[in-house]
CSV table of C-alpha atoms in Angstrom, one decimal:
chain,number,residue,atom,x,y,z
A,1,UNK,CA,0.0,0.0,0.0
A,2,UNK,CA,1.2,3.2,-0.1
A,3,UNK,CA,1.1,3.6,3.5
A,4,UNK,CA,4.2,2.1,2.2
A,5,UNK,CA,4.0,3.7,5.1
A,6,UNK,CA,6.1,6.4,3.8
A,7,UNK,CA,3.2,7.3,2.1
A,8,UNK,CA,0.3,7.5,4.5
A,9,UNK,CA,0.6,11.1,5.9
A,10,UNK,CA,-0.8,10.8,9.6
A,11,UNK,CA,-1.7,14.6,10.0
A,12,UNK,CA,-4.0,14.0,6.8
A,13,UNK,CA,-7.8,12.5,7.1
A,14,UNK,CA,-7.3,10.6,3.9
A,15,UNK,CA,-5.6,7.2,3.5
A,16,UNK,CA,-2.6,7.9,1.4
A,17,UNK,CA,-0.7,4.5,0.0
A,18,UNK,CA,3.0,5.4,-0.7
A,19,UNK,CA,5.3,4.0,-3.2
A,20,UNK,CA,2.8,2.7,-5.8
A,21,UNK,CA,0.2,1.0,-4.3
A,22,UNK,CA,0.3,-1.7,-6.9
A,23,UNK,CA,3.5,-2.9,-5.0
A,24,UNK,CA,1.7,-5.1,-3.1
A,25,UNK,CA,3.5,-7.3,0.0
A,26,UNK,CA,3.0,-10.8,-0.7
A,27,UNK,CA,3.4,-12.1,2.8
A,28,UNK,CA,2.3,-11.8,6.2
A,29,UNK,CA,3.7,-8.8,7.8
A,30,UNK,CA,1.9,-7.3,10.7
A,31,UNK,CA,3.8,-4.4,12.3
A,32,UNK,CA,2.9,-2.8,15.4
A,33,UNK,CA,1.0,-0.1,13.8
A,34,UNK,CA,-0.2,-1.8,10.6
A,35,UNK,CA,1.1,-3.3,7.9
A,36,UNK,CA,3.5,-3.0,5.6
A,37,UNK,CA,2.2,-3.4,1.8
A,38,UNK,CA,4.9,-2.2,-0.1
A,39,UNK,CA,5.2,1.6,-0.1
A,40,UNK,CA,5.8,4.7,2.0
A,41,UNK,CA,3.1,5.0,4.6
A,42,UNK,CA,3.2,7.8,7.3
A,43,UNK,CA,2.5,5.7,10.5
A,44,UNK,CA,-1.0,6.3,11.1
A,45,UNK,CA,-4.1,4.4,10.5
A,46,UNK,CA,-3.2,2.5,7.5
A,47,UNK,CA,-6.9,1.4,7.2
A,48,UNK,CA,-8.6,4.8,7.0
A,49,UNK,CA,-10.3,5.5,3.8
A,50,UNK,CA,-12.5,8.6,2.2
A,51,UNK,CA,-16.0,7.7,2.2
A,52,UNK,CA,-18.6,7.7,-0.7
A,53,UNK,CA,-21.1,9.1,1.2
A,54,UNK,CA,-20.9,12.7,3.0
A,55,UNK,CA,-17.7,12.8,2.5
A,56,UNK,CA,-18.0,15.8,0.0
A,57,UNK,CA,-17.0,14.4,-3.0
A,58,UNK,CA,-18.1,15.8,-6.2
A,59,UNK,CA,-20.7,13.5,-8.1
A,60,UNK,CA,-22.1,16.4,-10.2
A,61,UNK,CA,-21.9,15.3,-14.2
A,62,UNK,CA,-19.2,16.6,-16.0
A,63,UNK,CA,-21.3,18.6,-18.7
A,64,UNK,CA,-18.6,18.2,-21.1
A,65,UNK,CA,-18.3,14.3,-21.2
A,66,UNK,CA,-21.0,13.2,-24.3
A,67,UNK,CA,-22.5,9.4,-22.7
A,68,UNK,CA,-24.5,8.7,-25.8
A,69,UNK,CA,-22.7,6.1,-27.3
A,70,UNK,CA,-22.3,4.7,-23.6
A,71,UNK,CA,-25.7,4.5,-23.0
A,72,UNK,CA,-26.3,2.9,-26.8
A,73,UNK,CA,-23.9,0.0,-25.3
A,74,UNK,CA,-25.7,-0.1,-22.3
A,75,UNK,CA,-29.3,-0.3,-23.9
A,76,UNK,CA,-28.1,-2.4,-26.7
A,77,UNK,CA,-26.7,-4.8,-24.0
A,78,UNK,CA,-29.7,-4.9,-22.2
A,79,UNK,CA,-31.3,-6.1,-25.4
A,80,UNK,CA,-29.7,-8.1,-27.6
A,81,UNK,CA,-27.3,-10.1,-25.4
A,82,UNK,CA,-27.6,-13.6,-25.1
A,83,UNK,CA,-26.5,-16.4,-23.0
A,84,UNK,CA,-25.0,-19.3,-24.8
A,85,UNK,CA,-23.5,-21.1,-21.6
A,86,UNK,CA,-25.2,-22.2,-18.9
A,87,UNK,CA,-23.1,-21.4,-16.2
A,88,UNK,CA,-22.6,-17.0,-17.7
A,89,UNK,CA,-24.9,-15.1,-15.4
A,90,UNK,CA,-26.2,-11.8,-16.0
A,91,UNK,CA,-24.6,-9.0,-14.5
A,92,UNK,CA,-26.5,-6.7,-12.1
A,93,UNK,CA,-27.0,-2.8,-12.5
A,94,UNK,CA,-24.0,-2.6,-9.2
A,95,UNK,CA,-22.1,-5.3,-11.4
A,96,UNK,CA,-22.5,-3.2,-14.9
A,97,UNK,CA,-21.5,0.6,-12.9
A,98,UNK,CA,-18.5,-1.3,-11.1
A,99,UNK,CA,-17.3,-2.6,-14.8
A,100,UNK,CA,-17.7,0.7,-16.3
A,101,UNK,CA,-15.5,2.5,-13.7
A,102,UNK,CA,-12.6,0.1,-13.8
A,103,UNK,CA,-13.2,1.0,-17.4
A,104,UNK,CA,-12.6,4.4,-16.3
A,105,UNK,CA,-9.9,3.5,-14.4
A,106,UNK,CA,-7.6,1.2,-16.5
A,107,UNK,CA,-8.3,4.1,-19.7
A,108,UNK,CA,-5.3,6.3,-17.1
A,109,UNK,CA,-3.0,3.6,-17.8
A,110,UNK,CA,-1.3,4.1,-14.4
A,111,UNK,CA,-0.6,0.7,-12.9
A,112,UNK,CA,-1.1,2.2,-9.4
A,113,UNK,CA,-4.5,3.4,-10.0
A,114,UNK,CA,-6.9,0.9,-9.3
A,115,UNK,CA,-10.7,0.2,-9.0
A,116,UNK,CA,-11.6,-3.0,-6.8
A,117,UNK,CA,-15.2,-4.2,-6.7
A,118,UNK,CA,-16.3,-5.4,-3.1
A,119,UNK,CA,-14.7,-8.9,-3.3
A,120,UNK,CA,-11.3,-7.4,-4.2
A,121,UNK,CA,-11.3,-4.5,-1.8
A,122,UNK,CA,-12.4,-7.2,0.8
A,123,UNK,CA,-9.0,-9.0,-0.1
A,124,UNK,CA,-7.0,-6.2,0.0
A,125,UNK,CA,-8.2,-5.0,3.3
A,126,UNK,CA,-7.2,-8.8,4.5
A,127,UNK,CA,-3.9,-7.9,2.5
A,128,UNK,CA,-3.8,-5.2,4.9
A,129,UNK,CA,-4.4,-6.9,8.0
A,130,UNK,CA,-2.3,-9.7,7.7
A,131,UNK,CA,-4.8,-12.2,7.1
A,132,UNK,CA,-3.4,-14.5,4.6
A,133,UNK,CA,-0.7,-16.9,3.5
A,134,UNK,CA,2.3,-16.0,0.9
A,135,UNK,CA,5.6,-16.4,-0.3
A,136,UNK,CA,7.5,-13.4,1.0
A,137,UNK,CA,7.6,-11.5,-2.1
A,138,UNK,CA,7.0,-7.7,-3.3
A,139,UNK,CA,5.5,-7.4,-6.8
A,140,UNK,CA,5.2,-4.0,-8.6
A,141,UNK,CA,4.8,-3.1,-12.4
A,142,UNK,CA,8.2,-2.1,-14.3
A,143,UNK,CA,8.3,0.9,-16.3
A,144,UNK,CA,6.9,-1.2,-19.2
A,145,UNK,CA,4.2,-2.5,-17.3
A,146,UNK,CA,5.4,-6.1,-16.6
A,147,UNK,CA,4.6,-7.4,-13.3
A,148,UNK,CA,8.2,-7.7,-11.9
A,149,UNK,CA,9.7,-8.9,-8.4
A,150,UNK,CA,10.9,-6.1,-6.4
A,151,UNK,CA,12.2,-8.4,-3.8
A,152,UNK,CA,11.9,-11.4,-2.4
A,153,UNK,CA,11.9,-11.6,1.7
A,154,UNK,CA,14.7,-12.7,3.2
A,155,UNK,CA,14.7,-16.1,4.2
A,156,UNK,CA,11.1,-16.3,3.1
A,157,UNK,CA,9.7,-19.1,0.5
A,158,UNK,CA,10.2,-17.0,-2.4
A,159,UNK,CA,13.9,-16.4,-1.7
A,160,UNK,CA,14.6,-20.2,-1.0
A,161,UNK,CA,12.7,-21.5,-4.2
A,162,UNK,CA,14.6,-19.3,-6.0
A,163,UNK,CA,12.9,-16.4,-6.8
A,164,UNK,CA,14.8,-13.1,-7.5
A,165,UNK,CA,14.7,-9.3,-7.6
A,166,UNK,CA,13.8,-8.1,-10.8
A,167,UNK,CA,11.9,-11.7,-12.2
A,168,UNK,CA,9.6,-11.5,-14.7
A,169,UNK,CA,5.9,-12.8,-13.7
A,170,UNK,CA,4.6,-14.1,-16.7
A,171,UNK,CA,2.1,-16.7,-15.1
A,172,UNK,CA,0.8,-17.3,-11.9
A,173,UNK,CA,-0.8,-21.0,-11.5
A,174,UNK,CA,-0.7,-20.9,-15.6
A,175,UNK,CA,-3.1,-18.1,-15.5
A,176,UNK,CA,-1.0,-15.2,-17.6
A,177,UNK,CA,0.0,-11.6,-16.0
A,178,UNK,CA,-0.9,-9.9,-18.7
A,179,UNK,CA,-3.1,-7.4,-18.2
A,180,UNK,CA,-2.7,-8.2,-14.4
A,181,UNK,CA,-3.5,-5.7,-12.2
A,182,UNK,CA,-0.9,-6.2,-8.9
A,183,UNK,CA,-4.0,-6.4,-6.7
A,184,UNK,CA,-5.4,-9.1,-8.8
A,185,UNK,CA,-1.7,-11.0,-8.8
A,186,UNK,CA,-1.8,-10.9,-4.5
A,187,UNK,CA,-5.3,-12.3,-4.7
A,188,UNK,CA,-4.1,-14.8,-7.0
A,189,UNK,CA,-0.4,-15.8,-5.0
A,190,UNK,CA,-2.3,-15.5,-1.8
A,191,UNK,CA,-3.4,-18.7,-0.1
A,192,UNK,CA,-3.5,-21.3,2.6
A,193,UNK,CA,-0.1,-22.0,4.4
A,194,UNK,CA,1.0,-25.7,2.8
A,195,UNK,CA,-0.3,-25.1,-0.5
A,196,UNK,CA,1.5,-24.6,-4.0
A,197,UNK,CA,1.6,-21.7,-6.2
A,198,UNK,CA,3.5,-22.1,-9.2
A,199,UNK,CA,4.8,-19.2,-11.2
A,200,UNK,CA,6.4,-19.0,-14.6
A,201,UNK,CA,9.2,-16.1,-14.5
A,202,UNK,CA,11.1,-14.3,-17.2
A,203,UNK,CA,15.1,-14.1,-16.4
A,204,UNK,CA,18.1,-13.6,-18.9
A,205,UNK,CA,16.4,-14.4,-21.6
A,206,UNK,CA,14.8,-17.8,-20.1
A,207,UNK,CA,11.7,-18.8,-18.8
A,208,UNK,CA,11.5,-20.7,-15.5
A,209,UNK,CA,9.7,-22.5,-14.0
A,210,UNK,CA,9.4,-22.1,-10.1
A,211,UNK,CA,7.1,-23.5,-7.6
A,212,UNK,CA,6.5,-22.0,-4.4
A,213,UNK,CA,4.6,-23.2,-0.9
A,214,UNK,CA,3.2,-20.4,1.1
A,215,UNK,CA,3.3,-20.1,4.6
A,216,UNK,CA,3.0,-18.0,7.3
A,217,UNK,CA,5.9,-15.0,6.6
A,218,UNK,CA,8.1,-13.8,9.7
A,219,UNK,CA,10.5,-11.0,7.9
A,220,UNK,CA,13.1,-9.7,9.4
A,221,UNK,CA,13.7,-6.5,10.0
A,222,UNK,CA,17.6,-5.2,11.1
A,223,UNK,CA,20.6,-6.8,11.4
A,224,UNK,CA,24.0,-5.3,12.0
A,225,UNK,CA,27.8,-6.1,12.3
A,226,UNK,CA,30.8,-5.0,13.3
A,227,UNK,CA,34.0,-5.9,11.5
A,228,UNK,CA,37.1,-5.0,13.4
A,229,UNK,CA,39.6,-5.9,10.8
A,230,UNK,CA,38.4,-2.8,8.5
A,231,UNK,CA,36.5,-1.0,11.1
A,232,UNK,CA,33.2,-1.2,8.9
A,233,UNK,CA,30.1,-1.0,10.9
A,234,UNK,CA,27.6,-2.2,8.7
A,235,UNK,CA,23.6,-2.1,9.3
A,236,UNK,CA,21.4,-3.8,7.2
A,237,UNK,CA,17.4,-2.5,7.1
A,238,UNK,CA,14.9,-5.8,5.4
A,239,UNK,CA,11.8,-3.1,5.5
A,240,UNK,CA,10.3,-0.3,7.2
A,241,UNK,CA,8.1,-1.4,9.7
A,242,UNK,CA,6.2,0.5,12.6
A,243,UNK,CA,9.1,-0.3,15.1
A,244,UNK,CA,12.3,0.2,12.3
A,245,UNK,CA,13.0,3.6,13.3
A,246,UNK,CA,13.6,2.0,17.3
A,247,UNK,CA,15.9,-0.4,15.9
A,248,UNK,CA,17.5,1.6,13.6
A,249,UNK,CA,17.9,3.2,17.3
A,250,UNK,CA,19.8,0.6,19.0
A,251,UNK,CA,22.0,-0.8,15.9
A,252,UNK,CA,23.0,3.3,15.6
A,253,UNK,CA,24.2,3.3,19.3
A,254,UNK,CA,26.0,-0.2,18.9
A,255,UNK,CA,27.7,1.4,16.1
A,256,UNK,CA,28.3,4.9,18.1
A,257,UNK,CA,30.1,2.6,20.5
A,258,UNK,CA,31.9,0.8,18.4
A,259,UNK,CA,34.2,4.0,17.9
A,260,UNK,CA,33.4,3.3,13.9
A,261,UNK,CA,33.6,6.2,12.1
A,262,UNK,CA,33.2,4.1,8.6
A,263,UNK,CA,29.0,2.8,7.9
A,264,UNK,CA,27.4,0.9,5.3
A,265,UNK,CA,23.9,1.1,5.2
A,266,UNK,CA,22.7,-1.5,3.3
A,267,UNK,CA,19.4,-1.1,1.9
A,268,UNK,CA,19.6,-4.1,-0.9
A,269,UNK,CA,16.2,-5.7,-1.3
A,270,UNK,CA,14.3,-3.5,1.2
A,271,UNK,CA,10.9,-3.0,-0.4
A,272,UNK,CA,10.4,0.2,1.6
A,273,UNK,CA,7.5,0.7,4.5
A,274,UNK,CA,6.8,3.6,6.7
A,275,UNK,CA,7.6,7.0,5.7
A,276,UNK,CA,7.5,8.1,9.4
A,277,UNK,CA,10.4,5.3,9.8
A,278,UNK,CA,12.3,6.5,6.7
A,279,UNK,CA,12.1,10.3,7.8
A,280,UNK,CA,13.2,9.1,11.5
A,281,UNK,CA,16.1,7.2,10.5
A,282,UNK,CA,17.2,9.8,8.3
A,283,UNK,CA,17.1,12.4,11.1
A,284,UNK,CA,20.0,10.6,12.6
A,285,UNK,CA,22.4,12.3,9.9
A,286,UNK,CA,20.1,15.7,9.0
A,287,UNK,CA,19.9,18.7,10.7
A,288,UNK,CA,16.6,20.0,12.3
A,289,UNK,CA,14.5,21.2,9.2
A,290,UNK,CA,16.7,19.3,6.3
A,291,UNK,CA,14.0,18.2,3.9
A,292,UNK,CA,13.9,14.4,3.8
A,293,UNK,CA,11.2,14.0,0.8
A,294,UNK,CA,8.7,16.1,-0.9
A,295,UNK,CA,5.4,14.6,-2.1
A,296,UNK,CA,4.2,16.9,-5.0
A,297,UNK,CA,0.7,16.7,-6.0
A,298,UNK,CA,1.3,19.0,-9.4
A,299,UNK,CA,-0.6,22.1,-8.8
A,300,UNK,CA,-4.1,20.1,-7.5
A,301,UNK,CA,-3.1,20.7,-3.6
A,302,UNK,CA,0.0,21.9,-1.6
A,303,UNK,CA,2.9,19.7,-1.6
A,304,UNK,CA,3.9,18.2,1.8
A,305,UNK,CA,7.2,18.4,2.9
A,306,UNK,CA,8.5,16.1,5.4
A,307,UNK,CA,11.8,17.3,7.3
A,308,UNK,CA,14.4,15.3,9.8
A,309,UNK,CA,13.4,16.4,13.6
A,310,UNK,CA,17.3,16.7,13.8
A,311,UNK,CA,18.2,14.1,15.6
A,312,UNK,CA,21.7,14.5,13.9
A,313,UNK,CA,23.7,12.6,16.5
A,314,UNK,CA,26.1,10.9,13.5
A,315,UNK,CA,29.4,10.8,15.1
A,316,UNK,CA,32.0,13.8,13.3
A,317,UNK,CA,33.6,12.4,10.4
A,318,UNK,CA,31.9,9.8,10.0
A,319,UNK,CA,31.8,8.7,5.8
A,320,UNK,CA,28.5,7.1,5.3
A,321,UNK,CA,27.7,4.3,2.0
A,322,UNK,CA,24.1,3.0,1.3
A,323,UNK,CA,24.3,0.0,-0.7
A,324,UNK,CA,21.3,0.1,-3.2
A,325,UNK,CA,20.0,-2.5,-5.8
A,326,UNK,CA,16.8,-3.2,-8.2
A,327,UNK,CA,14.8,-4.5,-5.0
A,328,UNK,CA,15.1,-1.2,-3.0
A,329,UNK,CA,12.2,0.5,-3.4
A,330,UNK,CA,9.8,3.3,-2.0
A,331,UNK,CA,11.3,4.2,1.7
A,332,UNK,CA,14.4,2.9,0.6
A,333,UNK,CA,14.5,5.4,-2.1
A,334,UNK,CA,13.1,7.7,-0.1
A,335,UNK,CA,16.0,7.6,2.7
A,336,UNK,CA,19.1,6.7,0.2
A,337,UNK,CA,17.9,10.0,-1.6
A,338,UNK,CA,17.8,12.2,1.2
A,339,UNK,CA,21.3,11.3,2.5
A,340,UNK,CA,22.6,11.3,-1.1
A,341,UNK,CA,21.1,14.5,-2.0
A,342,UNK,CA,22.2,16.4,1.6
A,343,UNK,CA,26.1,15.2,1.1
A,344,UNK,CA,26.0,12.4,3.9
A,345,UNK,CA,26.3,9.5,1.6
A,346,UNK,CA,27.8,8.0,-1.1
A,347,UNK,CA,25.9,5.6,-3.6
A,348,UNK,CA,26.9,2.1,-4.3
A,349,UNK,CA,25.2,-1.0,-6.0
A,350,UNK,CA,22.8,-0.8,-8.6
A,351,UNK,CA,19.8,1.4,-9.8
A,352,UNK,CA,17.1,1.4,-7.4
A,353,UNK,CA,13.2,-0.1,-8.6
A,354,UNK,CA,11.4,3.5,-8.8
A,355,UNK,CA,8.7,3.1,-6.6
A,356,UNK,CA,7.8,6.6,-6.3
A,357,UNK,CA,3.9,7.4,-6.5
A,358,UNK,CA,1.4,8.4,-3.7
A,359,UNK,CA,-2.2,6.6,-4.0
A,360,UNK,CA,-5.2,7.6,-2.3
A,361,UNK,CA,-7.7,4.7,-1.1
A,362,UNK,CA,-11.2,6.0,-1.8
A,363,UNK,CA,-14.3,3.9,-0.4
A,364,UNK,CA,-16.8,3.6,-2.6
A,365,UNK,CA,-19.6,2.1,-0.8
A,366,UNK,CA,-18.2,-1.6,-0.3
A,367,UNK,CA,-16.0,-1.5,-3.2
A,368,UNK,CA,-12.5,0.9,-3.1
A,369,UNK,CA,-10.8,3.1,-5.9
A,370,UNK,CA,-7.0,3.8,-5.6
A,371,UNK,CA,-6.0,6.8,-7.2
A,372,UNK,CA,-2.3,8.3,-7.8
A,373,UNK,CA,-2.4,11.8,-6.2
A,374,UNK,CA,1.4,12.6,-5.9
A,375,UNK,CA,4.8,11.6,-6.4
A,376,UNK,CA,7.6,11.3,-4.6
A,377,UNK,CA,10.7,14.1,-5.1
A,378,UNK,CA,14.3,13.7,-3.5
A,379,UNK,CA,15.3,16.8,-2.0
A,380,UNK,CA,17.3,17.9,-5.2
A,381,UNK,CA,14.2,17.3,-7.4
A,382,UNK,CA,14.8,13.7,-8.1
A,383,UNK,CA,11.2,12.0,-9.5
A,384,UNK,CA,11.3,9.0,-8.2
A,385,UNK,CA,9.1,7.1,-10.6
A,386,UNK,CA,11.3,8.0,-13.2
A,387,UNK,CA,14.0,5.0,-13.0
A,388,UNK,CA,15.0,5.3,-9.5
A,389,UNK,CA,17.9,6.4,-7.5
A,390,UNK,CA,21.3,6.0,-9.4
A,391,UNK,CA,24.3,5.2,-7.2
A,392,UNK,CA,27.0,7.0,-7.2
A,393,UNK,CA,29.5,4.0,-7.8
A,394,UNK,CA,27.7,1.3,-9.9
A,395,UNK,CA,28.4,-2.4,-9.2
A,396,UNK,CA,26.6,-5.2,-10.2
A,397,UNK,CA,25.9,-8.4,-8.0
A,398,UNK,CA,25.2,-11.2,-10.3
A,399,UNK,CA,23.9,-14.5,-9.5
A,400,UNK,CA,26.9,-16.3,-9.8
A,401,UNK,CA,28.6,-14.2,-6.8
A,402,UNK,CA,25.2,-15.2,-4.5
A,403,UNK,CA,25.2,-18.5,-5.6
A,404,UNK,CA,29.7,-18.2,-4.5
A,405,UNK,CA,28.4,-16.3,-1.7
A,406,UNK,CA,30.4,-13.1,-3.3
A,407,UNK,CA,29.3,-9.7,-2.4
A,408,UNK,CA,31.3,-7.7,-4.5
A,409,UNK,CA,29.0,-4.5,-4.2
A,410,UNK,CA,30.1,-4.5,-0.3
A,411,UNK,CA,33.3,-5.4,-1.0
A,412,UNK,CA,33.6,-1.7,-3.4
A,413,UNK,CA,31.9,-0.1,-0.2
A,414,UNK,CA,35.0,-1.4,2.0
A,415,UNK,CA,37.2,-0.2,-0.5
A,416,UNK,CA,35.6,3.2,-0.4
A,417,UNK,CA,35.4,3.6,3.2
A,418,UNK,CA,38.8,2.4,3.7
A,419,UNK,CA,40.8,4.3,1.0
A,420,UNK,CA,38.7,6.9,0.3
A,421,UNK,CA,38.5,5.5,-3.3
């Protein structure tokens, strides 16, 4: 959602869903506060919604929009169809208005833009509240559209079947993503704990194969090391849940005391989360006031700002990398930007996924419409829908090395830490 968290604002009486709301959290993953769907969300409510009724939205016709041909189809419909299976069932009047606005909808071409009639919303409310089976897997559309893997959880099914950041989805239990609406490909992968799902994936130039068993998803969160032969602290961030920014906390003062003055933050594969943990973290290295991220809304309402509360308790001298990579996405983005962008850190890995979009859940009687409403912008201006964040230092990590347990992306962090080149 894009309560990503980084995108749910909590001084705001809307639900906002950050990152792209079509990046959707395959997995269970409660958090203290909510959960985590794959986006920024701001740390509030991640279940409040705008609703249909009293809620002052317009439903006045727009006089310039000419229905005739509309209603022709309609009538016509209404006249002339026929069933010729036994089993097709005529839709209601609801069932007709819900399939003309996802019409609507889909003619915006904006994969994060979504209308869900009442049995989807349901679903994606359960999404929401952790209700469900799964492999451990985010899943957003690429810039061409393709449902892609952002990330697989770590040490999830998905990772230990195989599955990879930046896959191909081409099927899901043979029926084909094309066309596939994220939201419709959770429904789909979501299941009981113990079952199958079997996905058909897209990678160098080969289609694989891969079945997956869901089950009940524990993700982790931090880890953090200490290596005294270099004197690189390193902290590693999995997502950003309601409680990352406390242990961000304690993993900062364990590398305080270490004496360290040489971090790797390593973002790789971190789907993103909460915004407020993003923008908390970050205020570790920023001064009170130093924007973190703007979300822009383009002229149709006042941007919103949000700043570091200036923590700033980085020790002096301290040289900072963030290790970045295809599956970092939304608050990753969001945090890797802002220190990259205020001079506290340097860049390594690969491109990031470009999970930058704000949605807005709307509740439309007991179905939902997402809508895009803003994007995300780095503090120098950086879009991030527009192809990510770009390191600074660009170093590939290829299969082979996982599979030799090579990590040559930390390794050029090390380097750079350690010899200043």
């Amino acid at each position: 959602m894009q309560d990503d968290d980084a995108d749910i604002s909590p001084s705001r009486t809307t639900h906002t869903v950050r990152n792209g709301i079509a990046l959707a959290l395959v997995a269970v993953v409660a958090f203290s506060t909510g959960l985590f769907v794959g986006g920024a969300h701001s740390g509030s409510s991640l279940l409040s919604t705008i609703p249909l009724l009293g809620d002052g939205l317009d439903p006045t016709p727009d006089q310039n929009a000419d229905l005739t041909d509309f209603w022709k189809a309609w009538n016509t419909l209404d006249a002339n169809f026929v069933q010729t299976h036994a089993s097709t069932t005529l839709p209601t009047i609801k069932e007709k208005i819900y399939g003309a606005i996802k019409g609507l909808t889909e003619s915006y071409k904006d994969p994060y833009t979504v209308f869900m009639p009442p049995a989807e919303a349901k679903v994606f409310q359960e999404n929401i509240a952790g209700n469900f089976g799964g492999v451990g897997m985010e899943i957003g559309a690429n810039k061409d559209g393709l449902l892609t893997v952002i990330a697989p959880l770590k040490g999830t099914p998905a990772e230990k079947a195989g599955i990879l950041s930046g896959d191909i989805v081409l099927s899901i239990d043979g029926k084909t993503t094309d066309g596939m609406t994220t939201d419709e490909a959770v429904k789909a992968i979501r299941g009981l704990k113990g079952t199958t799902v079997t996905f058909v994936i897209y990678r160098d130039g080969k289609m694989i194969t891969i079945p997956v068993v869901r089950d009940t998803i524990q993700v982790p969160e931090i880890d953090n090391s200490f290596d005294k032969a270099t004197g690189v602290y390193s902290i590693a961030l999995f997502e950003f849940s309601g409680n990352s920014a406390e242990l961000f906390d304690t993993a900062f003062a364990a590398f305080k005391a270490s004496g360290s003055k040489k971090l790797i933050l390593d973002l790789r594969g971190d789907p993103g989360g909460y915004l407020d943990a993003a923008v908390n973290i970050a205020s570790h290295f920023l001064p009170e006031g130093t924007t973190v991220v703007t979300e822009d809304f383009k002229g149709k309402q006042e941007n919103v700002t949000h700043r570091s509360s200036g923590t700033a308790d980085m020790p002096s001298g301290t040289k900072v990398v963030i290790l970045i990579d295809q599956g970092s996405a939304s608050a990753s983005e969001i945090l890797a930007g802002a220190l990259h962008d205020n001079s506290v850190a340097t860049l390594i890995g690969t491109r990031s996924f470009g999970k930058g979009s704000v949605q807005q859940l709307i509740d439309l009687d007991s179905a939902s419409l997402k809508v895009t409403v803003a994007r995300w912008l780095t503090p120098a201006g950086v879009n991030i829908s527009e192809g990510g964040i770009t390191p600074d230092i660009n170093v590939n990590r290829t299969q082979d090395d996982v599979r030799a347990s090579k990590d040559p992306q930390k390794a050029r962090a090390v380097q750079f830490l350690t010899t200043g080149k």
